[in-house]
PDB file of C-alpha atoms in Angstrom:
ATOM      1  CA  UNK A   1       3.495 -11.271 -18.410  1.00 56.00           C
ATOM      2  CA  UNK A   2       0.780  -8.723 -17.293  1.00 80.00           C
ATOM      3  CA  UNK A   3       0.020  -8.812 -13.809  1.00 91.00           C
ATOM      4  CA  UNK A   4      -3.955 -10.704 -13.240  1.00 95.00           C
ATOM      5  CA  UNK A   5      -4.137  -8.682  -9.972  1.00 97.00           C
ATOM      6  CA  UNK A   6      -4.585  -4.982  -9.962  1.00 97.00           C
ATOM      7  CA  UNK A   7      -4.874  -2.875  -7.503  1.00 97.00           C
ATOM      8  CA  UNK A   8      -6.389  -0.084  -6.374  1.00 97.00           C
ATOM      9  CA  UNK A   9      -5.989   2.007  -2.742  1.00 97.00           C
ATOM     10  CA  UNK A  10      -8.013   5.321  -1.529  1.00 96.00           C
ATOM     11  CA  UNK A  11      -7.497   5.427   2.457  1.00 96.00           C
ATOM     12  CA  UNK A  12      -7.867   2.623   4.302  1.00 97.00           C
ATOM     13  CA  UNK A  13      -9.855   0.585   1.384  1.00 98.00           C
ATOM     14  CA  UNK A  14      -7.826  -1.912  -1.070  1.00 98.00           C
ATOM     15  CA  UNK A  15      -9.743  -2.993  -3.872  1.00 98.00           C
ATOM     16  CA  UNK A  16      -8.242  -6.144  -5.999  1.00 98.00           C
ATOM     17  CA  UNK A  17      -9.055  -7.018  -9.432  1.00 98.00           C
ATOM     18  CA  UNK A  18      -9.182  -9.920 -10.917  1.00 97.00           C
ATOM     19  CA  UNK A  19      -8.019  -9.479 -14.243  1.00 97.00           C
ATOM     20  CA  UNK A  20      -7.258 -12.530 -16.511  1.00 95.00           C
ATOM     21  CA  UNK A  21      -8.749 -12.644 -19.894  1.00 91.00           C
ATOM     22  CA  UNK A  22     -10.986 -14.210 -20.986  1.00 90.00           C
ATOM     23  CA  UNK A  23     -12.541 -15.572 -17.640  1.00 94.00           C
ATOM     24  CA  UNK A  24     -10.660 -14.660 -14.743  1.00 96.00           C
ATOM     25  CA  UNK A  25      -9.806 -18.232 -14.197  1.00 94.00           C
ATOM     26  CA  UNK A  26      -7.103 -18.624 -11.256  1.00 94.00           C
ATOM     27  CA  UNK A  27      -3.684 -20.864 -11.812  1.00 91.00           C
ATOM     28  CA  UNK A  28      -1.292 -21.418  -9.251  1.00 92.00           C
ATOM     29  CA  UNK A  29       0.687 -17.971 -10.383  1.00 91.00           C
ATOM     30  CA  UNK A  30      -2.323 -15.804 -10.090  1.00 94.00           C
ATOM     31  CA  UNK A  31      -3.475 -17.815  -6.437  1.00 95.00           C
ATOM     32  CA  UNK A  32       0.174 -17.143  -5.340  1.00 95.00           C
ATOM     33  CA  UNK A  33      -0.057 -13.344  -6.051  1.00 96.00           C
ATOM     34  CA  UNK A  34      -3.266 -13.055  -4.536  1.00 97.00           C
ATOM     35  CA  UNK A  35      -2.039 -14.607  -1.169  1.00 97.00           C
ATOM     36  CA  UNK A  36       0.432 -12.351  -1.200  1.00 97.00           C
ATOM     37  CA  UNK A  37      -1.780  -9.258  -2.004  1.00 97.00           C
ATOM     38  CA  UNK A  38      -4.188 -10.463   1.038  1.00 98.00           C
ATOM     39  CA  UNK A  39      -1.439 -11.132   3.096  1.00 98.00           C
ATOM     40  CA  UNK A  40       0.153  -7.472   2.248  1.00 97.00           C
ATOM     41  CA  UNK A  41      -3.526  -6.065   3.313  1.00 98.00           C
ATOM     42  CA  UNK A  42      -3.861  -8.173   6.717  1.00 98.00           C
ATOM     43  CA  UNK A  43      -0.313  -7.005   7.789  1.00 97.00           C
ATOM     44  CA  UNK A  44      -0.771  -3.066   6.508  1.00 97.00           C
ATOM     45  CA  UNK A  45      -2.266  -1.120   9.591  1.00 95.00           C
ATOM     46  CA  UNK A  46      -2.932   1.371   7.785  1.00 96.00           C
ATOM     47  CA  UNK A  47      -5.983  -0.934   5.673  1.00 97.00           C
ATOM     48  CA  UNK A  48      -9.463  -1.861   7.277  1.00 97.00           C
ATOM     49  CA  UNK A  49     -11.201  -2.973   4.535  1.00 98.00           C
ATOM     50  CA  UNK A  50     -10.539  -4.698   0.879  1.00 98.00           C
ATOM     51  CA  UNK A  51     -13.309  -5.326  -1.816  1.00 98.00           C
ATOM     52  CA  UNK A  52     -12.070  -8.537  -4.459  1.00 98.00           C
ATOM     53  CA  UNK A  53     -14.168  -8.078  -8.008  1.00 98.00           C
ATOM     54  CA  UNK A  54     -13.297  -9.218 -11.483  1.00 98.00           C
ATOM     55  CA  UNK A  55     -12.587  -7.273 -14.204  1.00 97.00           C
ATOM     56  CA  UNK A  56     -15.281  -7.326 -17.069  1.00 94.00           C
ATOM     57  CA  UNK A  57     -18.729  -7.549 -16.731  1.00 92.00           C
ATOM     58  CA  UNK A  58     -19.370 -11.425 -17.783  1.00 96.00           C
ATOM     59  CA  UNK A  59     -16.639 -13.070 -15.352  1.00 97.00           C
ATOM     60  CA  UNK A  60     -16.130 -13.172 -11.759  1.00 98.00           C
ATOM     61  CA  UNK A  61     -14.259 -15.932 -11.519  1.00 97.00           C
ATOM     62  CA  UNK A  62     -15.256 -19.733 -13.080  1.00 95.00           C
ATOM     63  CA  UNK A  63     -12.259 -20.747 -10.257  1.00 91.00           C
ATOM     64  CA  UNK A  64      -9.703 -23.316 -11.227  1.00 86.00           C
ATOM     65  CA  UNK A  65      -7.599 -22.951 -14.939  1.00 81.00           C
ATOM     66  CA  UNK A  66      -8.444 -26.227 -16.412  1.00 73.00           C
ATOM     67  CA  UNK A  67      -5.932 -24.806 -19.451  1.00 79.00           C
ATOM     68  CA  UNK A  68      -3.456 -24.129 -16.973  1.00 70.00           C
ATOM     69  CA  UNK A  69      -4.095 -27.665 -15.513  1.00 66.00           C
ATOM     70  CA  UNK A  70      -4.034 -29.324 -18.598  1.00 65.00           C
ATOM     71  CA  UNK A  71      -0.306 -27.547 -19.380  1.00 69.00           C
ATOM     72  CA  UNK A  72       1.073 -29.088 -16.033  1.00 67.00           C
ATOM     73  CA  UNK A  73      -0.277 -26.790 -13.215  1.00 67.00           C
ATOM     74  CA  UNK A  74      -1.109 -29.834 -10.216  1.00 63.00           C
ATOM     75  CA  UNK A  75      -4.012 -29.203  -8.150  1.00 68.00           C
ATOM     76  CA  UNK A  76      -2.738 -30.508  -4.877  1.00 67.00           C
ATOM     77  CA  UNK A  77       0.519 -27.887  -5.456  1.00 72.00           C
ATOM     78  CA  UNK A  78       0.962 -25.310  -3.567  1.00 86.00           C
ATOM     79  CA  UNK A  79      -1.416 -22.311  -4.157  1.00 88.00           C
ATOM     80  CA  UNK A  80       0.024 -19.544  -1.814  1.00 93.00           C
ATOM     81  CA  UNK A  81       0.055 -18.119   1.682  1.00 95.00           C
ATOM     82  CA  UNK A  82      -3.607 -18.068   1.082  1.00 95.00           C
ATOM     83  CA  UNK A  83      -4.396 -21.309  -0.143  1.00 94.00           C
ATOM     84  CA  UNK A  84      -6.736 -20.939  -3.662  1.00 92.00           C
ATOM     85  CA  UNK A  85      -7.736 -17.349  -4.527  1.00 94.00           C
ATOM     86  CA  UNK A  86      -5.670 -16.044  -1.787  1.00 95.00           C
ATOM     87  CA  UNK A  87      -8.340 -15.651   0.915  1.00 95.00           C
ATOM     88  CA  UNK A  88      -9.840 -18.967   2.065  1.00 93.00           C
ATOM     89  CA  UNK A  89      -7.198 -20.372   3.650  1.00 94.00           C
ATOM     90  CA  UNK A  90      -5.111 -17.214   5.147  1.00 96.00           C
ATOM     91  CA  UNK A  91      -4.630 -17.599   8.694  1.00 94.00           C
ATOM     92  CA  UNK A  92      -5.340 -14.010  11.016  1.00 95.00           C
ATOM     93  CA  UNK A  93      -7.233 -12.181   8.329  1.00 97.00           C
ATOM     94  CA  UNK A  94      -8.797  -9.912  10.881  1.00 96.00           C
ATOM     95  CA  UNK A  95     -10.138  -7.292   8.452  1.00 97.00           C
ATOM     96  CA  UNK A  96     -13.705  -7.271   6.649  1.00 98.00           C
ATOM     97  CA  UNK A  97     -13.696  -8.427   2.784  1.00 98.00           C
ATOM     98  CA  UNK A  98     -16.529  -7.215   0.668  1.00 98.00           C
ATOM     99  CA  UNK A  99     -16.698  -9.551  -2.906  1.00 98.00           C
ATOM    100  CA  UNK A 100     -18.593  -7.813  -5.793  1.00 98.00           C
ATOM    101  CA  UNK A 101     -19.294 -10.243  -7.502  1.00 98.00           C
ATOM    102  CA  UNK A 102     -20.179  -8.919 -11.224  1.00 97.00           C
ATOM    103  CA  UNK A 103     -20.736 -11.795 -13.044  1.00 97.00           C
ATOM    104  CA  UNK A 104     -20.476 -15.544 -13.466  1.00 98.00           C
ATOM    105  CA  UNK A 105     -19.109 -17.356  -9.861  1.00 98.00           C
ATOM    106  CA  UNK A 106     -18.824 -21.176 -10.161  1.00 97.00           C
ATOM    107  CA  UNK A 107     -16.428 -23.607  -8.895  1.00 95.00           C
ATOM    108  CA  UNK A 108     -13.610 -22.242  -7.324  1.00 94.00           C
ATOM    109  CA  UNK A 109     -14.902 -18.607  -8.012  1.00 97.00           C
ATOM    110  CA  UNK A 110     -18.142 -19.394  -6.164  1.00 97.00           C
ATOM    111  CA  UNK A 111     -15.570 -20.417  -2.758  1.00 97.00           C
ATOM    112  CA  UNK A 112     -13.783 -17.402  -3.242  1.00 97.00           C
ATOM    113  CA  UNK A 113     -16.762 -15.363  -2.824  1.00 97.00           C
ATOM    114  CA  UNK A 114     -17.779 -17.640   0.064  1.00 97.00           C
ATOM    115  CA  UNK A 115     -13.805 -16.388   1.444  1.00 96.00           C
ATOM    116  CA  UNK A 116     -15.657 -12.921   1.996  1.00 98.00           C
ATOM    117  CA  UNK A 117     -17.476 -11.560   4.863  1.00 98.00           C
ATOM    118  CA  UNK A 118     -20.072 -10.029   2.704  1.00 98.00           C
ATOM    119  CA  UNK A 119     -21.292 -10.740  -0.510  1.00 98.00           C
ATOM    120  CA  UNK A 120     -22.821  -8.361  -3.378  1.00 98.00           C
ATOM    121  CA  UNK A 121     -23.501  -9.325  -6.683  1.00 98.00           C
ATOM    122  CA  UNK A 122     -24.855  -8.143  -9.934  1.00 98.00           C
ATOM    123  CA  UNK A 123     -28.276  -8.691 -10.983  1.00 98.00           C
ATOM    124  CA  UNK A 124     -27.037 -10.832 -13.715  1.00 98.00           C
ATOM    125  CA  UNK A 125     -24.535 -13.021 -11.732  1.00 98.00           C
ATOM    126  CA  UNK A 126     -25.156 -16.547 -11.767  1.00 98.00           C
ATOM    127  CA  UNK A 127     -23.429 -19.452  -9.575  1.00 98.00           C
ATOM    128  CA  UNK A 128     -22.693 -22.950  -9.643  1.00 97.00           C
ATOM    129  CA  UNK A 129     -20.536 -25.253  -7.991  1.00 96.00           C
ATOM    130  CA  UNK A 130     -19.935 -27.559 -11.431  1.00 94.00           C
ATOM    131  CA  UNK A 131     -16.911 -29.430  -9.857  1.00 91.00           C
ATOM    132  CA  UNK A 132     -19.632 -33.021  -9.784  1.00 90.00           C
ATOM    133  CA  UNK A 133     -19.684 -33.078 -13.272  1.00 88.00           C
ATOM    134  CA  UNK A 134     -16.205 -32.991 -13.958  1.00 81.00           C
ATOM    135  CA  UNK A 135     -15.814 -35.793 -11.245  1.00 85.00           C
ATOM    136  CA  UNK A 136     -14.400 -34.004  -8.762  1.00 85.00           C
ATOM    137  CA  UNK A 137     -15.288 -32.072  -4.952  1.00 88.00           C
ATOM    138  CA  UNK A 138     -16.117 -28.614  -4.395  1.00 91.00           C
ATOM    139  CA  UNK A 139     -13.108 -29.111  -1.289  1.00 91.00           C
ATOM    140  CA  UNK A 140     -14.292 -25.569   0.407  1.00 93.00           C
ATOM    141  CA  UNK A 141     -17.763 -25.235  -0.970  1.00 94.00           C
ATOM    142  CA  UNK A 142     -18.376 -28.839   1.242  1.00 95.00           C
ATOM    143  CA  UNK A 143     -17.018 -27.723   4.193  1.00 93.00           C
ATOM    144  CA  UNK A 144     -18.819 -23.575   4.363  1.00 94.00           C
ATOM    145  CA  UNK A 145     -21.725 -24.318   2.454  1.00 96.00           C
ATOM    146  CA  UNK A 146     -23.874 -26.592   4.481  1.00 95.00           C
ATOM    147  CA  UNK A 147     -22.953 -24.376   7.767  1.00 93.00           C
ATOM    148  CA  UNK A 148     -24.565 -21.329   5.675  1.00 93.00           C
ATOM    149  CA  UNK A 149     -27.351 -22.482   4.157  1.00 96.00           C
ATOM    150  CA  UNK A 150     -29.665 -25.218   4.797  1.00 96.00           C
ATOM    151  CA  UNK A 151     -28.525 -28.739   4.658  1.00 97.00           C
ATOM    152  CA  UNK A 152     -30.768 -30.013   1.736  1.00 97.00           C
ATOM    153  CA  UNK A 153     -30.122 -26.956  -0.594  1.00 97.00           C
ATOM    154  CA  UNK A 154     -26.649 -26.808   0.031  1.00 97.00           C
ATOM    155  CA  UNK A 155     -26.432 -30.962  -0.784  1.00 97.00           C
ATOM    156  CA  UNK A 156     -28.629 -30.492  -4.163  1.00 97.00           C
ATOM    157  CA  UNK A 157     -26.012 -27.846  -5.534  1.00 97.00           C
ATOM    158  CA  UNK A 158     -22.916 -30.196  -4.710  1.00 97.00           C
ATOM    159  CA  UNK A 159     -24.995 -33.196  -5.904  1.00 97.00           C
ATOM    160  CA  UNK A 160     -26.399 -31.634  -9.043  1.00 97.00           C
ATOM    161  CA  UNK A 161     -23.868 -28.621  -9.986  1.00 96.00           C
ATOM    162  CA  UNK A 162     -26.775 -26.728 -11.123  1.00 97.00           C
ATOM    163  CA  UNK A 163     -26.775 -22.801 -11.625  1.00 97.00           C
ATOM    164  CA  UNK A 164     -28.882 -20.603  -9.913  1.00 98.00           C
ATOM    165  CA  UNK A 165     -29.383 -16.857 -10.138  1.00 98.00           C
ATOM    166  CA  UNK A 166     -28.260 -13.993  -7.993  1.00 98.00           C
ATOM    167  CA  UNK A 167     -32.058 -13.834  -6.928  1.00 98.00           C
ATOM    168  CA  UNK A 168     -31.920 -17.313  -5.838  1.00 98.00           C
ATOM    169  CA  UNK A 169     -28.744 -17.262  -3.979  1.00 98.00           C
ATOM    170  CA  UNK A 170     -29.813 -14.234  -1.821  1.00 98.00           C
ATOM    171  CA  UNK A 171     -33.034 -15.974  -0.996  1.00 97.00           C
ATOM    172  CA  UNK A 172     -30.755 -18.980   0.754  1.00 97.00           C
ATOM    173  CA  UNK A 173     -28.633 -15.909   2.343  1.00 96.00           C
ATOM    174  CA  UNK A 174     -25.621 -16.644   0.017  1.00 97.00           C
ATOM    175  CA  UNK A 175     -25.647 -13.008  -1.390  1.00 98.00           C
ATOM    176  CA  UNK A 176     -26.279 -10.113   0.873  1.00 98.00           C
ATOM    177  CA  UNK A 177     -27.478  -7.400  -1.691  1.00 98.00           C
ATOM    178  CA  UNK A 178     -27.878  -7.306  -5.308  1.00 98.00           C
ATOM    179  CA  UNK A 179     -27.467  -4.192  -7.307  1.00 98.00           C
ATOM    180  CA  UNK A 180     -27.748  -3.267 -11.077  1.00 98.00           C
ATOM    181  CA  UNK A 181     -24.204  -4.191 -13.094  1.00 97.00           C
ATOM    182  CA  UNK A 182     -23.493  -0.278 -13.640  1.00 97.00           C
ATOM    183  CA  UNK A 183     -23.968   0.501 -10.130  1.00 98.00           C
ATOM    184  CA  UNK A 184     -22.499  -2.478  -8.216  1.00 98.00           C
ATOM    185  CA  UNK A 185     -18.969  -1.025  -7.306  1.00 98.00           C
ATOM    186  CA  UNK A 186     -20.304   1.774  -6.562  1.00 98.00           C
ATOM    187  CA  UNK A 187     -22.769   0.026  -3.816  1.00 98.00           C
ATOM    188  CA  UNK A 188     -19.504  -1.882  -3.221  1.00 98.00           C
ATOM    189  CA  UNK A 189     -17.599   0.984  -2.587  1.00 98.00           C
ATOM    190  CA  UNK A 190     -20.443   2.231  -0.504  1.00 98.00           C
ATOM    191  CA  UNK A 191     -20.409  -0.622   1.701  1.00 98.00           C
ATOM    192  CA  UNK A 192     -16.189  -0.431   2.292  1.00 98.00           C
ATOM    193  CA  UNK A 193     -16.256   3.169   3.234  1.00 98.00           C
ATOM    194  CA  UNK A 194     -19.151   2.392   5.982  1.00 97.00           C
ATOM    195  CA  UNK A 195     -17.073  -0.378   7.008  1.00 97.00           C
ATOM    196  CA  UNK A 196     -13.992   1.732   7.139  1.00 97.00           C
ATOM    197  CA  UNK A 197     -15.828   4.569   9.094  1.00 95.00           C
ATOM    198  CA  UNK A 198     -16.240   1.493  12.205  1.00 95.00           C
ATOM    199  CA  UNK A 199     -14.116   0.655  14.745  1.00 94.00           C
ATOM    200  CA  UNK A 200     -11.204  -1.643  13.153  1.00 95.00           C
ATOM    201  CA  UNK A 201     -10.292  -3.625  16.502  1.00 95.00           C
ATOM    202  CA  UNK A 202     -14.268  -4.591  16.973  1.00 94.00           C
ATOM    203  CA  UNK A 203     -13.820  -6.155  13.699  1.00 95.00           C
ATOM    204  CA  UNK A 204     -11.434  -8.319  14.543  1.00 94.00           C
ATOM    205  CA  UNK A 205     -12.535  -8.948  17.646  1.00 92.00           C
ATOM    206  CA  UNK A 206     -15.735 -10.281  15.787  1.00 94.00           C
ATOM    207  CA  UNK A 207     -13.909 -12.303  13.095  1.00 94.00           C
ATOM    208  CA  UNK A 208     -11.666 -14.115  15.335  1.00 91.00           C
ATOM    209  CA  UNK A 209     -14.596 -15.284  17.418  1.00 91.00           C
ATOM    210  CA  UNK A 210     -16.679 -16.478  14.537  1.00 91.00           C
ATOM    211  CA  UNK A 211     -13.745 -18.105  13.229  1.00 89.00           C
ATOM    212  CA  UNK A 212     -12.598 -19.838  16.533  1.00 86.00           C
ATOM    213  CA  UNK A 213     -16.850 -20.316  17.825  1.00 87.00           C
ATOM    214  CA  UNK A 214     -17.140 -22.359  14.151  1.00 83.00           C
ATOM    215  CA  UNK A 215     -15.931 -25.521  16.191  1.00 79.00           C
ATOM    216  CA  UNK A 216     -16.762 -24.812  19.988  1.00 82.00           C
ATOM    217  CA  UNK A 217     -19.515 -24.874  22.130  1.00 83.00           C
ATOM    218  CA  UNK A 218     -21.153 -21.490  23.186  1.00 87.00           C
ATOM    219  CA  UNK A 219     -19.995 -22.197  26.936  1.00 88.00           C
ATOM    220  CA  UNK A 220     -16.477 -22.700  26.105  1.00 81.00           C
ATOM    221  CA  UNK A 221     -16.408 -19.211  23.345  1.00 86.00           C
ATOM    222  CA  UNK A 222     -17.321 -17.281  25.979  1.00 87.00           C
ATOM    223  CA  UNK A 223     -15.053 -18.099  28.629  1.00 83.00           C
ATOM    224  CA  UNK A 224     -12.550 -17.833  26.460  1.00 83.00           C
ATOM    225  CA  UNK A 225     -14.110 -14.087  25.613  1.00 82.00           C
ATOM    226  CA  UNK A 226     -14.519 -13.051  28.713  1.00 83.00           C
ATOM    227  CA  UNK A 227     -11.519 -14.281  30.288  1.00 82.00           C
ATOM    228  CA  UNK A 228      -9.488 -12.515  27.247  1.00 78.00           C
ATOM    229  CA  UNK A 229      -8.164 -15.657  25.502  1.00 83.00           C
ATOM    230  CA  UNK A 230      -8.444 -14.189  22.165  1.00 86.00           C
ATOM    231  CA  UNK A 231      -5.586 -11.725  21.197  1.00 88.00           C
ATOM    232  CA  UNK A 232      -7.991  -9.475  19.252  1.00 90.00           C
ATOM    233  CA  UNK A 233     -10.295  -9.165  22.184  1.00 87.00           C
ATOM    234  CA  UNK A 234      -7.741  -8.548  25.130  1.00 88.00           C
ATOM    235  CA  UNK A 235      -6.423  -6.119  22.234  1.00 89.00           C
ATOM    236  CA  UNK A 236      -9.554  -4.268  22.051  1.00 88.00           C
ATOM    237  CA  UNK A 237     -10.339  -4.298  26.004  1.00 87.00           C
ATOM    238  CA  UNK A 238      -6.842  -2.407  26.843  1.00 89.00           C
ATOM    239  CA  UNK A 239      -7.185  -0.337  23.807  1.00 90.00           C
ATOM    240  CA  UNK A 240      -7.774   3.679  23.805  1.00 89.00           C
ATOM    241  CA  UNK A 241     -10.509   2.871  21.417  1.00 89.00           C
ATOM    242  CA  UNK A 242     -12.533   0.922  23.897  1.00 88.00           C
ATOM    243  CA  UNK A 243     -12.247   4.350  26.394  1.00 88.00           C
ATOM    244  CA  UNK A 244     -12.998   6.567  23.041  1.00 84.00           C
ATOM    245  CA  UNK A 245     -16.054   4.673  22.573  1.00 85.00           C
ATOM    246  CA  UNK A 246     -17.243   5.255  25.925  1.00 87.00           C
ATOM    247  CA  UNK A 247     -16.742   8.775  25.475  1.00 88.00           C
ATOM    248  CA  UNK A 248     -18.474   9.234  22.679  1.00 86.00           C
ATOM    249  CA  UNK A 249     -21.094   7.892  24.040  1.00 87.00           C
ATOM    250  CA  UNK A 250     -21.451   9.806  26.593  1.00 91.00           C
ATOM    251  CA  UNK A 251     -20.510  12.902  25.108  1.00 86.00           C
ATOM    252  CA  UNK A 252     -23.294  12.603  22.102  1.00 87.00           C
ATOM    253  CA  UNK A 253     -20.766  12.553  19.723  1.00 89.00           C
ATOM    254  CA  UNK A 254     -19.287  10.291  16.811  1.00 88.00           C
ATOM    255  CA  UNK A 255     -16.192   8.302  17.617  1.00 89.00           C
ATOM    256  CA  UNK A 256     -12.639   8.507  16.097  1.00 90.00           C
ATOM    257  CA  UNK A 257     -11.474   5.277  15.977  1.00 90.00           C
ATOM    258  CA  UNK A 258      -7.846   4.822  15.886  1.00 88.00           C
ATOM    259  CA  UNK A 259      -7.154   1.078  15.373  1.00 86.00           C
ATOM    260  CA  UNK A 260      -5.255   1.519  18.858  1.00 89.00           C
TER     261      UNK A 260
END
């Protein structure tokens, strides 16, 4: 069986591929390598950054395999280190994730993009979270998408499963940028190597406190913050990059940021 995940490295960027004709659909296989390929890029020090696209230029992902379903796959089974796609359930994932999304994102493909900290898509993706229709819950898309967008929008697309365009989607500050189809990895690429350029260990610093903040009062974030509860921030504060940045500073010069 061909492998539905490729791969490709330069530097500190990983960029995975979703590549399963004719859709890009995700079974419990193609979750389970996925976890592992996230899981591979959270542990590798030596990656800051990791871009997830689909291959084509029709498909992002339409999420869940129905055929795969329908030939025994069980949805509650178990879908990988990551949970589904790989990303939205793995626990410490520190590191920024740019999804390009280049196409159609509903369902399950529409959460995985949500999985990511930022969001481009082509100007002819479209999105929908169809899972109503089919008489079932958008799971993730219920929990992340009323704490992005507002409350009523968010309810009308679980209620109705409607589609919406790329235009649409940044207007409710679901898609950062949108870029012509020809150009969008290349804007994604873009984006990865300024993100790889910035200080690693102020990145995880900042995505462990908007992950642990999600459910806390402000009072009770910072204390924890500034009496170093978080690993990634007592990390950072004894860190040569935290003196390096000071130095910098002060010497008028760019830092070199070490991850240490």
């Amino acid at each position: 069986m061909t492998n539905p995940i490729k791969t490709r490295r330069e530097g500190t960027i990983l960029e995975v591929t979703l590549d399963r004709p004719k859709a890009n659909a995700i079974d419990l296989a193609t979750s389970r390598i996925m976890g592992d390929v996230f899981a591979d890029f959270r542990d590798d020090p030596d990656l800051r950054v990791a871009i997830i696209t689909g291959a084509g230029d029709k498909f992002f992902c339409p999420g869940w395999d129905l055929k795969a379903a329908a030939d025994g796959d069980a949805v509650d089974d178990d879908y990988g280190v990551g949970g589904f796609g790989g990303l939205q359930e793995l626990p410490n994932l520190n590191k920024p994730v740019i999804a390009a999304v280049n196409g159609i994102a509903c369902g399950g493909g529409l959460e995985l993009a949500l999985s990511a900290d930022i969001i481009l898509a082509a100007d002819h993706a479209t999105f929908a979270l169809p899972e109503i229709r089919s008489g079932t819950v958008a799971d993730a898309a219920s929990v992340k998408l009323p704490k992005r967008i507002p409350y009523h929008i968010a309810m009308e697309l679980l209620f109705t499963g409607r589609w919406f365009d790329a235009e649409e989607a940044r207007g409710w500050g679901i898609v950062n940028h949108i870029h012509p189809a020809d150009k969008l990895m290349e804007e994604a690429w873009d984006m990865a190597r300024l993100l790889a350029s910035g200080p690693p260990l102020v990145y995880a610093a900042i995505k462990e406190i908007v992950r642990e903040a999600e459910d806390e009062k402000f009072q009770d974030t910072m204390d924890q913050i500034t009496g170093s509860k978080f690993e990634t921030v007592k990390k950072l504060y004894l860190s040569e990059d935290q003196l390096e940045g000071a130095k910098a500073f002060a010497e008028k010069r760019d830092p070199v940021w070490k991850g240490r």
